[in-house]
Coordinates of C-alpha atoms and ligand atoms in Angstrom, one line a residue:
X1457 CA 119.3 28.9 76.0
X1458 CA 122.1 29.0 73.7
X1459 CA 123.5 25.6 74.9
X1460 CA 120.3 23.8 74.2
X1461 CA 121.8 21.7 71.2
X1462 CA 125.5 21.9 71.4
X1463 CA 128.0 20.5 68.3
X1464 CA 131.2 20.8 68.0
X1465 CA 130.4 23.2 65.1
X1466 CA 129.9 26.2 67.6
X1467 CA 127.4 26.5 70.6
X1468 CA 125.6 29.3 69.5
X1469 CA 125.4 31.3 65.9
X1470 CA 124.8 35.0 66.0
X1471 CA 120.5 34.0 66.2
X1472 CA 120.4 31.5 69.5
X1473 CA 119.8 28.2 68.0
X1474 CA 116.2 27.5 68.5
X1475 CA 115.5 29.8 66.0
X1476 CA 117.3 29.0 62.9
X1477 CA 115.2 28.2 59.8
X1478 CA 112.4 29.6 61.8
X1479 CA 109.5 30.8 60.3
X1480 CA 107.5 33.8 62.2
X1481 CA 105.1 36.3 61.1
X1482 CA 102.7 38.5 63.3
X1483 CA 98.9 38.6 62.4
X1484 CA 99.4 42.2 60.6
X1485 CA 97.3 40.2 57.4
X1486 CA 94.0 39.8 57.4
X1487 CA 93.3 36.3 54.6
X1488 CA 92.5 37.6 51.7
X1489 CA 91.2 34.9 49.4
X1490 CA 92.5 34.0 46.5
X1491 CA 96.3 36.6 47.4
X1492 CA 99.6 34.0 46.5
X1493 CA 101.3 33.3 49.5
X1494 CA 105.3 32.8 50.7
X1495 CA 106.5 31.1 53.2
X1496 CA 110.4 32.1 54.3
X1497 CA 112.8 30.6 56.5
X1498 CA 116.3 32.2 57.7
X1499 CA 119.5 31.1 58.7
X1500 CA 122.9 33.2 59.9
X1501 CA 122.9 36.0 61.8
X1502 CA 120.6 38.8 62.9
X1503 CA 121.2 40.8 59.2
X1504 CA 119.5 38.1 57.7
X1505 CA 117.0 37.8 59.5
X1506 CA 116.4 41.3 59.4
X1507 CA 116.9 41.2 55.9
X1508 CA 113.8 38.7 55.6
X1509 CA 111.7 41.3 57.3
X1510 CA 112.5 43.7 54.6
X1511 CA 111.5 40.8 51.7
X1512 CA 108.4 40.4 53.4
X1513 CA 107.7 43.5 53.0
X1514 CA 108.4 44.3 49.8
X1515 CA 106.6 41.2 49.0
X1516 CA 103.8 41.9 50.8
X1517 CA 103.5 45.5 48.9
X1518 CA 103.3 43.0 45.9
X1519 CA 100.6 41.2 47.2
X1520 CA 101.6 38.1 48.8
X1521 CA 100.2 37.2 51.8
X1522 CA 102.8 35.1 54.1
X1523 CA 102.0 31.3 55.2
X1524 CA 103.8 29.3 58.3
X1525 CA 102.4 26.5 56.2
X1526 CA 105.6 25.6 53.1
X1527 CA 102.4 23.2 52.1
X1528 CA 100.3 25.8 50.7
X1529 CA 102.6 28.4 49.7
X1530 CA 102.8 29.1 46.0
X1531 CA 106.7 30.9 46.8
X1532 CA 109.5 28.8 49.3
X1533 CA 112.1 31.3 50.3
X1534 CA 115.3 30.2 52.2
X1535 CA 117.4 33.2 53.4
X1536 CA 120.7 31.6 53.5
X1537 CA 124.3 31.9 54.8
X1538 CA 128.2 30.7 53.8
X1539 CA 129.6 31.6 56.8
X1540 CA 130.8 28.4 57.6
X1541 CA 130.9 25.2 55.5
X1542 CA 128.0 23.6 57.5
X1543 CA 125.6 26.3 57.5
X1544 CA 125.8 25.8 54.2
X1545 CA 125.2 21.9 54.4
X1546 CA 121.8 22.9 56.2
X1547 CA 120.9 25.1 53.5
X1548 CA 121.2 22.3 51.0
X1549 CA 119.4 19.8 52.8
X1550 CA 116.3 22.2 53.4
X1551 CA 116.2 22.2 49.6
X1552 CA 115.6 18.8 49.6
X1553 CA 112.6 19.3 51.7
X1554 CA 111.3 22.1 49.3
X1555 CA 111.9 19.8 46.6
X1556 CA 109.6 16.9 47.9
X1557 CA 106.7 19.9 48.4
X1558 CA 107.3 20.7 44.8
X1559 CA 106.8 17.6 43.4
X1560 CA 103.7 17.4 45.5
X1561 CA 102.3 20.8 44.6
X1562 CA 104.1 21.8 40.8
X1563 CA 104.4 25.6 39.9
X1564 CA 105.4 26.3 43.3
X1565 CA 108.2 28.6 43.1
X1566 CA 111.7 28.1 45.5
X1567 CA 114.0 30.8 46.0
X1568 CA 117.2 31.3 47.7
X1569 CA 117.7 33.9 48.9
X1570 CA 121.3 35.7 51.3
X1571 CA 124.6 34.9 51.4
X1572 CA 124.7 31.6 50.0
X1573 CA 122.9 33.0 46.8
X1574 CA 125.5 36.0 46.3
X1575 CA 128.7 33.4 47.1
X1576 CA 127.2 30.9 44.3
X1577 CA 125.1 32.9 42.0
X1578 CA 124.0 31.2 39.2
X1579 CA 125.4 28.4 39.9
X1580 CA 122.9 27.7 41.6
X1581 CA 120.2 27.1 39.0
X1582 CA 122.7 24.8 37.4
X1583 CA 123.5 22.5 41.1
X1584 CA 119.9 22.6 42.6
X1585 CA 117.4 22.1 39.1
X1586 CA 114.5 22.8 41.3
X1587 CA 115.1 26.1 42.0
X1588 CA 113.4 29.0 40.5
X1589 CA 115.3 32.3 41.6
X1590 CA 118.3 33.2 43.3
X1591 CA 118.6 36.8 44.9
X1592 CA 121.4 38.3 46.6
X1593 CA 121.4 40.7 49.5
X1594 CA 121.3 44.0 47.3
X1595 CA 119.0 42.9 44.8
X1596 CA 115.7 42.5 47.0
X1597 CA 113.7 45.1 45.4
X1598 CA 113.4 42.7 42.0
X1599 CA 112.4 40.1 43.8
X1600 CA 108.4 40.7 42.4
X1601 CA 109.5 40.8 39.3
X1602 CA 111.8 38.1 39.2
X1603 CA 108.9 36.3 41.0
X1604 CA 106.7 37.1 37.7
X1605 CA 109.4 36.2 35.5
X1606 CA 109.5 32.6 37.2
X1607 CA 105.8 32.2 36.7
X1608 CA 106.4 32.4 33.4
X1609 CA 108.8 29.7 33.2
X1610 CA 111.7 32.0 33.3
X1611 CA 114.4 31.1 36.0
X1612 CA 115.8 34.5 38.0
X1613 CA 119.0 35.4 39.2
X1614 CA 119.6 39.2 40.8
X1615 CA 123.2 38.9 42.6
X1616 CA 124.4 42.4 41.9
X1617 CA 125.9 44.3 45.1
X1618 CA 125.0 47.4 45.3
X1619 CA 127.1 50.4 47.0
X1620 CA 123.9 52.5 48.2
X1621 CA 121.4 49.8 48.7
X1622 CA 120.5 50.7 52.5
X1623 CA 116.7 49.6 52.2
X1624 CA 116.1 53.3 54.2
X1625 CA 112.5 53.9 53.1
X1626 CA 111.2 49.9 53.4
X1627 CA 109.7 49.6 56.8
X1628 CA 109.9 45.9 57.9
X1629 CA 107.2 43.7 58.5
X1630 CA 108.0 42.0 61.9
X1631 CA 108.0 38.6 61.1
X1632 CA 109.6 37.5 65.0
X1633 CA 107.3 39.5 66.8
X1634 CA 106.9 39.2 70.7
X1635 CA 106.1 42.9 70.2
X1636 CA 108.8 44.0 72.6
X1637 CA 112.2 43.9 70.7
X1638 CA 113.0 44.6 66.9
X1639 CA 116.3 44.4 65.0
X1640 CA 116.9 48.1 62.8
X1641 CA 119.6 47.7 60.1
X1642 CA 122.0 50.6 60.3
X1643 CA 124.6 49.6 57.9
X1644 CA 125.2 47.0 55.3
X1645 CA 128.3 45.4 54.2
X1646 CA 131.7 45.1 55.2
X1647 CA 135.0 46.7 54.0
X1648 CA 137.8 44.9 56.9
X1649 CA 138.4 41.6 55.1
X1650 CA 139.2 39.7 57.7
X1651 CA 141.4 36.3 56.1
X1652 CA 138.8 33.9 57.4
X1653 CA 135.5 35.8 56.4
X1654 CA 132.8 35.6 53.8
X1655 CA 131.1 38.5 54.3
X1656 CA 132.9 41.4 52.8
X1657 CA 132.3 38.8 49.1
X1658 CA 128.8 38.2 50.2
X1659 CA 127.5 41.7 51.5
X1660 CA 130.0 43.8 49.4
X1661 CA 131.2 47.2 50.2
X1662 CA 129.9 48.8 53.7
X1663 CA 127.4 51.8 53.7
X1664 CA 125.6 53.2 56.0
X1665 CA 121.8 54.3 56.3
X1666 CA 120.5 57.9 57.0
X1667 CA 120.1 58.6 60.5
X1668 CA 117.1 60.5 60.2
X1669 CA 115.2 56.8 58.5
X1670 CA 116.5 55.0 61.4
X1671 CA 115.1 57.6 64.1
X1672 CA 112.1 57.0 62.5
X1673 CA 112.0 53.7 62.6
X1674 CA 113.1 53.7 66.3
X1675 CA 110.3 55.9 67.0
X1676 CA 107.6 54.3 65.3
X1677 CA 108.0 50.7 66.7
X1678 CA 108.1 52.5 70.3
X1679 CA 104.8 53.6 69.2
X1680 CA 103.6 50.2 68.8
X1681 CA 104.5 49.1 71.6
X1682 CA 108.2 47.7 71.0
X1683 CA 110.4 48.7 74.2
X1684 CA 114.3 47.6 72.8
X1685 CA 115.8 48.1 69.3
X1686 CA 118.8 46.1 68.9
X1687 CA 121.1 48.5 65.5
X1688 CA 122.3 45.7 63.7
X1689 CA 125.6 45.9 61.1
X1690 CA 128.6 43.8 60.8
X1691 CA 130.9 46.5 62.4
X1692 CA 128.7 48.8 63.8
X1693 CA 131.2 51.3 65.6
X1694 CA 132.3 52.5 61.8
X1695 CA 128.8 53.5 61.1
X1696 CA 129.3 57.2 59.2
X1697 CA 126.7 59.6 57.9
X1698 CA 126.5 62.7 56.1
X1699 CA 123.6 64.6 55.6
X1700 CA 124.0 65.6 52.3
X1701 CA 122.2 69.0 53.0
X1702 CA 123.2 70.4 56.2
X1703 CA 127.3 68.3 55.5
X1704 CA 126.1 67.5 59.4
X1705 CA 128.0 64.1 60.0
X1706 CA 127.1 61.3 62.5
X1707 CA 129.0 59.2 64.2
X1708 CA 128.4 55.9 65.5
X1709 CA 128.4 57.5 69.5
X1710 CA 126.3 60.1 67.8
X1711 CA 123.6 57.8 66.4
X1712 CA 123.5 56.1 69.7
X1713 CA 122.8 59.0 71.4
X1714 CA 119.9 59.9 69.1
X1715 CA 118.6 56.5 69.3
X1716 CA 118.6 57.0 73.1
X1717 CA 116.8 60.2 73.0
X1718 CA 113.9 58.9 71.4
X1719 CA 112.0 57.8 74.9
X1720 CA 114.3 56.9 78.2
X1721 CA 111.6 53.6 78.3
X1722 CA 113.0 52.2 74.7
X1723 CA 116.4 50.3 75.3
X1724 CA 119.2 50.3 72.8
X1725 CA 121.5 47.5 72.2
X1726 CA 123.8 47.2 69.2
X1727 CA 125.8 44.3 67.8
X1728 CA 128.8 44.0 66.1
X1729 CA 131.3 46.0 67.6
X1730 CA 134.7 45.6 66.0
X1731 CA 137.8 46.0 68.5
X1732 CA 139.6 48.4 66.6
X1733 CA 137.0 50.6 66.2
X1734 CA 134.9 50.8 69.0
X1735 CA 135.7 54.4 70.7
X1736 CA 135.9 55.8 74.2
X1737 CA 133.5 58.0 72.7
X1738 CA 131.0 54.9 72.1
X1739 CA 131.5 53.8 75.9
X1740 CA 131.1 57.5 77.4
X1741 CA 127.5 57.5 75.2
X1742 CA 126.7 53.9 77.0
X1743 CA 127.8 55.4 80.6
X1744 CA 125.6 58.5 80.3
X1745 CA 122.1 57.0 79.1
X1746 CA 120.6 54.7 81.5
X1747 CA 118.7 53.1 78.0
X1748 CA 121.4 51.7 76.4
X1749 CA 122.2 49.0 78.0
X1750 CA 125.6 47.8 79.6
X1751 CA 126.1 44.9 76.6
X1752 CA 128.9 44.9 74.4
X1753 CA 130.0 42.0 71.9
X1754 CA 133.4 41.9 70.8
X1755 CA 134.5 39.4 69.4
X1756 CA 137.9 38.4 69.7
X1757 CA 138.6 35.4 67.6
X1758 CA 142.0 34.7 68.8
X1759 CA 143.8 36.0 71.5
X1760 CA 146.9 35.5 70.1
X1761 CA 148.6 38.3 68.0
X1762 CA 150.5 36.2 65.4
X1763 CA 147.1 34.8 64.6
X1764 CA 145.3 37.9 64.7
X1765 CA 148.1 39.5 62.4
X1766 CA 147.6 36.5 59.9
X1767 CA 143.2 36.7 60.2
X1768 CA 143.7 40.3 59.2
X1769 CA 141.8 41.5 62.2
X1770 CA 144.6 44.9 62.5
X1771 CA 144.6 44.7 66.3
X1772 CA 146.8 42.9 68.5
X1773 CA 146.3 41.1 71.8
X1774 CA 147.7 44.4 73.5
X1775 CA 145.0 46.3 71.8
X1776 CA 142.3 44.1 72.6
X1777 CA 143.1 44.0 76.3
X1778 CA 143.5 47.8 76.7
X1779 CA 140.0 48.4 74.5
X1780 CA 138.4 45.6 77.3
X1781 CA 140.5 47.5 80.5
X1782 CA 138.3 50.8 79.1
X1783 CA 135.1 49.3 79.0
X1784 CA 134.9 48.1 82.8
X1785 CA 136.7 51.3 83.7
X1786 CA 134.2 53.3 81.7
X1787 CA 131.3 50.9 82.3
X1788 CA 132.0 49.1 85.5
X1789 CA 129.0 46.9 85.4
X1790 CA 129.4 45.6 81.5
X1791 CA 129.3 42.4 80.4
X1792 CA 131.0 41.6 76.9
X1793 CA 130.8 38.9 74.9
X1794 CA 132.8 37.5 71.9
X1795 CA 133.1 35.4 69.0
X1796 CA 136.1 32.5 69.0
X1797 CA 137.8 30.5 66.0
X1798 CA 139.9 27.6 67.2
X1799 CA 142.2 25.9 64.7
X1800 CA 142.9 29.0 62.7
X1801 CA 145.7 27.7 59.8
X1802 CA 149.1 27.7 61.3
X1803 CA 147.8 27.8 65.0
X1804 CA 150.3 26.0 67.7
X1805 CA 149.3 24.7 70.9
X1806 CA 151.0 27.9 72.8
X1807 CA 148.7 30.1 70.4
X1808 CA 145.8 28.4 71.4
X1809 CA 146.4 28.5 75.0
X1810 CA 146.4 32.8 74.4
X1811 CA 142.9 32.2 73.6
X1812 CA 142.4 30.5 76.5
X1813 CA 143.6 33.2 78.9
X1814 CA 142.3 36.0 76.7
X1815 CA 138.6 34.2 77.9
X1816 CA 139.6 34.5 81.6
X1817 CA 141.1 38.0 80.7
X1818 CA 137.5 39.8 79.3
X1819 CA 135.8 37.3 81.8
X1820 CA 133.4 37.4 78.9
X1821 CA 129.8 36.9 80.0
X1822 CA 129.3 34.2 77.1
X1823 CA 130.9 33.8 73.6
X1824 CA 130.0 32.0 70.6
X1825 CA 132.7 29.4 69.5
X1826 CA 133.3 27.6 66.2
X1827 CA 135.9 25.8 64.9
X1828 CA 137.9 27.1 61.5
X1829 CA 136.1 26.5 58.2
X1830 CA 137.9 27.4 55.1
X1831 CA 135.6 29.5 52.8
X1832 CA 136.4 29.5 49.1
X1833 CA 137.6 32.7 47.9
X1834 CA 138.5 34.4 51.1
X1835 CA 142.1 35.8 51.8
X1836 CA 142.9 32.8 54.0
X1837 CA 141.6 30.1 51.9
X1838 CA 144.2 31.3 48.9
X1839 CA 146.9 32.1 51.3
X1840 CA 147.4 29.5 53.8
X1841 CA 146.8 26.2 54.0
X1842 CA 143.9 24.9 56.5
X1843 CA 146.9 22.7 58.3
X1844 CA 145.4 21.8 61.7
X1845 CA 143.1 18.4 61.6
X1846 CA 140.2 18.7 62.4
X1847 CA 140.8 16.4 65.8
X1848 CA 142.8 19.0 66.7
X1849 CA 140.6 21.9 66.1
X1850 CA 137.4 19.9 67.9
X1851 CA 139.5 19.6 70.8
X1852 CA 140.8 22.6 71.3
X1853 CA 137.3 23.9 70.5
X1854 CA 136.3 21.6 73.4
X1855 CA 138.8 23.1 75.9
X1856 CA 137.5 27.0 74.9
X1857 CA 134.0 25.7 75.2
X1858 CA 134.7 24.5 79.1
X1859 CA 136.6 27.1 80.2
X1860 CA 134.2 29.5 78.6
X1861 CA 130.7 28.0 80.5
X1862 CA 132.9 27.7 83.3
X1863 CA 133.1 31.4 83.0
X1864 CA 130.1 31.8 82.3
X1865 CA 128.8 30.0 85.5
X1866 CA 130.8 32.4 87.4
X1867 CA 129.7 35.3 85.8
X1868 CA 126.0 34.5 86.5
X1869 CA 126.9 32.9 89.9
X1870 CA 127.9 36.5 90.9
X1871 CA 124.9 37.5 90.0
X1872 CA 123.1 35.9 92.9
X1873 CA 121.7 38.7 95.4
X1874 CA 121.7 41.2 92.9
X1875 CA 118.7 43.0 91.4
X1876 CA 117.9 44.2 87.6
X1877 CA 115.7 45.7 86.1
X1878 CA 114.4 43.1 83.4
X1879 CA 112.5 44.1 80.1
X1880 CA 109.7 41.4 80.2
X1881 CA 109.1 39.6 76.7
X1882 CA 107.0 36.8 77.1
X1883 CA 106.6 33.9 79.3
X1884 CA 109.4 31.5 80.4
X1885 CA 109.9 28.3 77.6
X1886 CA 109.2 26.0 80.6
X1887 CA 106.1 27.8 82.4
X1888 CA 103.4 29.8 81.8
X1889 CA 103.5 30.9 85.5
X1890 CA 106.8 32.9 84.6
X1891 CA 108.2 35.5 83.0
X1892 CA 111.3 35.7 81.0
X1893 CA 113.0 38.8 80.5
X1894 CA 116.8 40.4 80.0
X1895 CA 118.8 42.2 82.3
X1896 CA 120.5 45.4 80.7
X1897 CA 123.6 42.9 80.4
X1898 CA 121.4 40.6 78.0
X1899 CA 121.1 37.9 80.4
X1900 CA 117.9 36.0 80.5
X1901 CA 116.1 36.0 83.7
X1902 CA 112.8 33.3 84.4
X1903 CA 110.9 34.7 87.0
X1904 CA 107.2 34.1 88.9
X1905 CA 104.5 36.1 87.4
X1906 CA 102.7 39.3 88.9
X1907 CA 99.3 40.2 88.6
X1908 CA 98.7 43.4 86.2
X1909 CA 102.5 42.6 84.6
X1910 CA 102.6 41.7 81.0
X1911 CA 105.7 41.9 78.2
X1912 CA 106.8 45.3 77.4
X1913 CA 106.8 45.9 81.2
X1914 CA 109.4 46.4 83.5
X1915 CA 110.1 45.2 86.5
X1916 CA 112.9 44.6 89.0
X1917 CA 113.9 41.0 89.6
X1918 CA 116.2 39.9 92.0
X1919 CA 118.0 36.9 91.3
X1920 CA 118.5 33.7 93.7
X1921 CA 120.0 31.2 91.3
X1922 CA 122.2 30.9 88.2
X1923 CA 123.5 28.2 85.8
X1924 CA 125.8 28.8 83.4
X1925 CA 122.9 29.5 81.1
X1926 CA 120.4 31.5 82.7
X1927 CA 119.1 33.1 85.6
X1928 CA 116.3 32.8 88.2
X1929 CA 114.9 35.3 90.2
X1930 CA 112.3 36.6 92.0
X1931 CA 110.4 40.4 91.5
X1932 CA 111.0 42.7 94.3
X1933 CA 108.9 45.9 94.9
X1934 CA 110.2 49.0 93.3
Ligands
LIG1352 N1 131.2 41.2 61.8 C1 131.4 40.3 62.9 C2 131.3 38.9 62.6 C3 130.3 38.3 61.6 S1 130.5 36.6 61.3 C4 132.8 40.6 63.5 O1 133.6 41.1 62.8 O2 133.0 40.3 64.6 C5 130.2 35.9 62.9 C6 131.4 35.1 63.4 O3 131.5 33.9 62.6 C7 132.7 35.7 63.4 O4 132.9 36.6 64.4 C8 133.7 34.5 63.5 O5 133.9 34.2 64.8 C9 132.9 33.4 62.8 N2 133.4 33.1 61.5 C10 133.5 33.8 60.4 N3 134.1 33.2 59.4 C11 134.4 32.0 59.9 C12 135.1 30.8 59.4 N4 135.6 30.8 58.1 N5 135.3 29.7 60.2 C13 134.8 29.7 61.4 N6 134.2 30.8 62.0 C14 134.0 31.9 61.2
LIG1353 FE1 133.8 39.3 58.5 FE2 135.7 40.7 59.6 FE3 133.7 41.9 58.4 FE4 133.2 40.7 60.7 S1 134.6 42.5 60.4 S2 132.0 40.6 58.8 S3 134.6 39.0 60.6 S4 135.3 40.6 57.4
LIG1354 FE1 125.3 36.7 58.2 FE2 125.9 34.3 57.4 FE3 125.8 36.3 55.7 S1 126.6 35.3 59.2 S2 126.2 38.1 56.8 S3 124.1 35.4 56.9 S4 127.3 34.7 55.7

């Protein structure tokens, strides 16, 4: 699923592919005549995405009413991201799209919205004359007034970064909703300021939300129905809070834990760990609750220690391999995953081949893989020069894509005679006689349908056949 459209670019961004620049909304409004509508598409990773759940929200507190139709919506919204010089190309040229629907249908209001809008601020207004408002991540909570500002002919920009914001006491409207799994924002930001990365300028300073909002949150979608809650935050494992009355802190491993405790039937996955910080602690918690499930993503991004020493990542190959040698001792039956850069400034062909191994090393279950894009601004781009040509970084992006779906092939290969219990979300892409649903490892398992079975369900599949994508199985009585 995450190899349906690969480019050289990278197989697979932190949201599989198919869903970029979705749009997605469950039925929660009932038409009311006459109520503005927005329309809102997202690009980057989960956070955004999440993020756009949270502006739906608030907008629909205002009073708008959200549309799948761009058409007839009076307010375009494009949730954007600078992680990498093309995501930011796709940004641009779905503005061109929003511009022909203005022209067509004047007084309808675009605003960008994310990562893109914090990196270029006003800016902006000045490169794109058909926008109306631009809105960084922080600043989400003006959006209905800069909306009414716009509607009175006067452009918007909000791009201040805020060092509480944690959006605690919005509750989301699910915008992707199979009704079964739902992101919860646990942190925001990013303090590591890794050379490479955009984020830390885009998101600002990291800050996490109180536990006792999150709980709830958890608690409430397994009310509705949701079974799995994925706690979302760019480096999750240095989530820290203090209740300011009781001075009782939490811990990432403690959060977890909590999480876990709200019903043995909700599962609990969590992304981004970061390799320096994820604790034995973290890995006992995932070993002791059935619920949270045996999934880790870590990326590496090189596997080379000169290279990691220049991306600022403060861990060295060494470190890396002892932290993967504790999860399989720890959790015997994890999968990891990770994030790759080939073509980092500087890299040499020996470097390079370190990733390589490093792949074959964490026998990584899948990884997302990308090629180096120099982002104004960042440590890396003022420091070093981007020296390796980009035919050099394609192709040994090429080599780390093989050797990784050979891995991967393997990985699911051995697979084959093993049963899972699967989390059923909907039916397969390809049938509606089958299932889909994820193993406790994340993998994707298509499966015939059984009578009185429906998503939210689980059921124990036992799988017969694996590509390097996804797996096929059949359910076995319990
Ligand atoms: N917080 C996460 C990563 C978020 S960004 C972490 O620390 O792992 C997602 C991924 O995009 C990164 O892991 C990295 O592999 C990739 N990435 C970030 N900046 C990049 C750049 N300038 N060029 C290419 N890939 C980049
Ligand atoms: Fe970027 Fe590094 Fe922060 Fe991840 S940990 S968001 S790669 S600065
Ligand atoms: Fe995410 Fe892209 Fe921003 S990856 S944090 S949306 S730069």
């Amino acid at each position: 699923m995450y190899n349906q459209n690969p480019t050289l670019e990278g197989i697979g961004k932190k949201i599989d592919e198919s869903k970029q620049g979705e749009v997605f909304f469950q039925g929660q409004f009932t038409d009311q005549g006459g109520a503005k509508r927005f329309y809102i598409e997202s690009y980057g990773c989960q956070m955004n995405f999440s993020d756009s759940e949270i502006v739906a929200s608030i907008l629909g507190e205002a009073g708008f009413r959200p549309t799948r139709n761009m058409e007839e919506s009076d307010l375009i919204l494009i949730n954007t991201c600078s992680i990498r010089e093309k995501a930011e190309d796709t940004v641009r040229k779905r503005l061109r799209v929003f511009d022909k629907v203005k022209e067509g249908r004047p007084g309808t209001l675009v605003g960008v919205l994310g990562c893109m809008a914090e990196r270029l601020k006003s800016k902006f207004l000045d490169e794109e004359k058909l926008v109306d408002l631009v809105i960084g991540p922080d600043a989400y909570r003006d959006l209905p007034t800069l909306v009414a500002g716009a509607e009175d002919g006067e452009k918007g920009v909000n791009v201040f970064l805020s060092r509480e914001e944690t959006y605690a006491d919005i509750s989301p409207l699910r915008l992707d909703s199979n009704g079964v799994a739902a992101f919860i924002s646990i942190m925001r930001g990013c303090d590591n300021m890794c050379s490479f990365c955009v984020v830390p300028f885009t998101r600002g300073r990291e800050r996490s939300r109180d536990c006792f909002s999150i709980l709830a949150e958890a608690t409430d979608l397994y009310n509705k129905g949701y079974r799995e809650v994925t706690l979302l935050g760019q480096n999750v494992d240095s989530y820290k809070w203090e209740n300011p009355e009781s001075g009782q802190k939490v811990s990432f491993a403690n959060l977890l834990e909590m999480v876990a405790l709200v019903h043995p039937d909700l599962r609990v996955r969590f992304s981004t760990s970061h390799p320096k910080d994820i604790t034995d602690e973290v890995l006992h918690t995932m070993a002791k609750y059935e619920n949270i499930c045996k999934y880790i993503h870590l990326p590496v991004q090189s596997g080379n220690s000169r290279v990691l020493d220049l991306m600022n990542r403060t861990y060295d190959r060494e470190w890396y391999m002892e932290r993967v040698d504790a999860i399989y001792r720890i959790i015997p039956d994890c999968a990891i995953s990770s994030d790759i850069i080939a073509g980092f400034c500087t890299e040499t062909e020996e470097e390079h081949q370190d990733t390589l191994s490093m792949i074959e090393y964490s026998n990584y279950s899948m990884s997302y893989m990308f090629f180096y894009s120099e982002r104004p601004g960042t440590m890396a781009a003022r420091k070093f020069e981007d020296d390796i040509p980009q035919e050099v970084k394609k192709r040994r992006l090429q080599e780390i894509i093989r050797l990784q779906n050979q891995i991967s092939f393997k990985h699911n290969q051995n697979d084959i005679g093993k049963t899972f219990k699967v989390l059923i979300e909907g039916d397969s892409k390809r049938s509606d006689q089958d299932f889909k649903g994820r193993n406790s490892q994340n993998k994707m398992i298509v499966f015939p349908k059984k009578e009185g079975l429906k998503p939210g369900d689980y059921t124990t599949v036992k799988v017969y056949e694996a590509t390097s994508a996804t797996l096929k199985g059949n359910i076995v009585s319990e």
